[in-house]
XYZ file of C-alpha atoms in Angstrom:
145
model
C 145.794 -31.925 223.761
C 146.888 -28.507 222.502
C 145.235 -26.696 225.433
C 147.005 -28.900 227.911
C 150.364 -28.323 226.192
C 149.667 -24.587 226.125
C 149.084 -24.712 229.869
C 152.223 -26.806 230.436
C 154.419 -24.442 228.383
C 152.908 -21.463 230.212
C 153.709 -23.070 233.577
C 157.261 -23.931 232.461
C 157.843 -20.393 231.200
C 156.480 -18.752 234.368
C 158.410 -21.153 236.611
C 161.676 -20.454 234.758
C 161.033 -16.706 234.954
C 160.345 -16.926 238.707
C 163.523 -18.913 239.295
C 165.420 -16.341 237.232
C 163.947 -13.503 239.282
C 165.004 -15.222 242.509
C 168.646 -15.692 241.502
C 171.337 -13.007 241.163
C 172.792 -14.439 237.947
C 171.332 -15.612 234.663
C 170.407 -19.228 235.292
C 167.103 -20.134 233.629
C 166.267 -17.236 231.325
C 167.234 -19.288 228.272
C 164.737 -21.999 229.183
C 162.027 -19.388 229.714
C 162.699 -18.138 226.183
C 162.570 -21.702 224.828
C 159.288 -22.290 226.664
C 157.854 -19.089 225.179
C 158.657 -20.254 221.654
C 157.230 -23.719 222.407
C 154.110 -22.022 223.829
C 153.679 -20.062 220.598
C 154.091 -23.285 218.608
C 151.449 -24.922 220.805
C 149.023 -22.047 220.209
C 149.606 -22.519 216.464
C 148.726 -26.247 216.856
C 152.222 -27.541 216.127
C 152.784 -31.226 216.944
C 154.333 -32.108 220.313
C 157.651 -33.234 218.817
C 158.043 -29.841 217.095
C 157.263 -28.012 220.355
C 159.925 -30.014 222.167
C 162.422 -29.512 219.352
C 161.807 -25.762 219.370
C 162.158 -25.655 223.156
C 165.511 -27.442 223.089
C 166.929 -25.654 220.035
C 165.907 -22.149 221.168
C 167.105 -22.758 224.746
C 170.497 -24.081 223.628
C 170.919 -21.370 220.972
C 170.055 -18.633 223.477
C 172.465 -20.139 225.989
C 175.308 -20.369 223.478
C 174.741 -16.865 222.098
C 174.208 -14.953 225.308
C 176.147 -16.758 228.048
C 179.542 -15.241 227.136
C 178.012 -11.740 227.088
C 176.200 -12.356 230.352
C 179.389 -13.548 232.051
C 181.248 -10.505 230.741
C 178.731 -7.874 231.847
C 177.260 -9.472 234.980
C 180.461 -9.968 236.932
C 179.959 -9.622 240.659
C 181.262 -6.308 241.899
C 184.443 -6.534 243.901
C 184.691 -4.133 246.780
C 188.215 -2.816 246.973
C 189.585 -2.786 250.498
C 193.019 -1.303 249.842
C 194.477 -4.250 251.744
C 196.541 -5.195 248.706
C 198.483 -1.935 249.083
C 200.705 -3.662 251.656
C 201.942 -6.241 249.144
C 205.628 -5.641 248.469
C 206.039 -3.379 251.502
C 208.371 -3.963 254.403
C 207.056 -4.600 257.889
C 208.423 -5.471 261.318
C 207.553 -8.697 263.111
C 205.818 -7.828 266.407
C 205.163 -11.359 267.702
C 207.438 -14.141 266.475
C 206.098 -15.992 263.420
C 205.771 -19.756 263.810
C 203.635 -21.485 261.165
C 203.530 -24.732 263.148
C 201.878 -22.951 266.088
C 199.869 -20.635 263.800
C 201.128 -17.512 265.568
C 202.800 -14.315 264.502
C 202.019 -10.679 263.786
C 203.590 -8.060 261.579
C 203.188 -4.291 261.634
C 202.991 -2.746 258.165
C 202.117 0.905 257.519
C 200.946 1.291 261.103
C 198.531 -1.659 260.933
C 198.953 -4.931 262.774
C 198.360 -8.082 260.720
C 198.410 -11.796 261.457
C 201.268 -13.259 259.472
C 202.741 -16.534 258.292
C 206.141 -17.304 256.817
C 206.331 -18.242 253.140
C 208.947 -20.933 253.828
C 207.654 -22.220 257.193
C 210.765 -20.842 258.905
C 210.391 -19.219 262.294
C 210.948 -15.459 262.231
C 211.871 -13.668 265.457
C 210.221 -10.488 266.743
C 211.932 -7.336 265.497
C 212.918 -8.871 262.158
C 212.160 -6.917 258.981
C 210.013 -8.842 256.504
C 208.604 -8.253 253.025
C 204.924 -8.906 252.352
C 204.543 -11.349 249.458
C 200.758 -11.770 249.349
C 197.578 -11.888 251.397
C 195.748 -15.149 252.052
C 192.445 -14.536 253.774
C 193.316 -12.160 256.618
C 196.943 -13.216 256.964
C 200.024 -11.766 255.358
C 202.454 -14.219 253.811
C 205.945 -12.815 254.401
C 209.632 -13.551 254.009
C 212.693 -12.105 255.704
C 213.993 -8.973 254.018
C 217.453 -9.448 252.568
């Protein structure tokens, strides 16, 4: 039975490593480590229950110990677009803003943006507005006081 368990642990370890290699984030590396330890226990003729216990304990311990570090250092890179530079700036409504009709454009720093009103009020063309935030590709604005 030990040879068959050795083969099973080897397959589990290789499968977990392949899945890990195919994903951009740490997903199964902890289970590959647990399978490696269980494989070593199998080679040393440990009983099946001990192999399973080692697999679970090592996998969970590795997950608990390394997941916070992995999340901290493997953050996806954000590509800055400089779009947020328009937040807080004043722009001029080019096409009247009407949230109900989903229309409206604002010119800010020489660029034309789709825009929506923060309060659902209609804002006429030519009105000065302040950019509050960006949602998707639309500016959320309010009339400048």
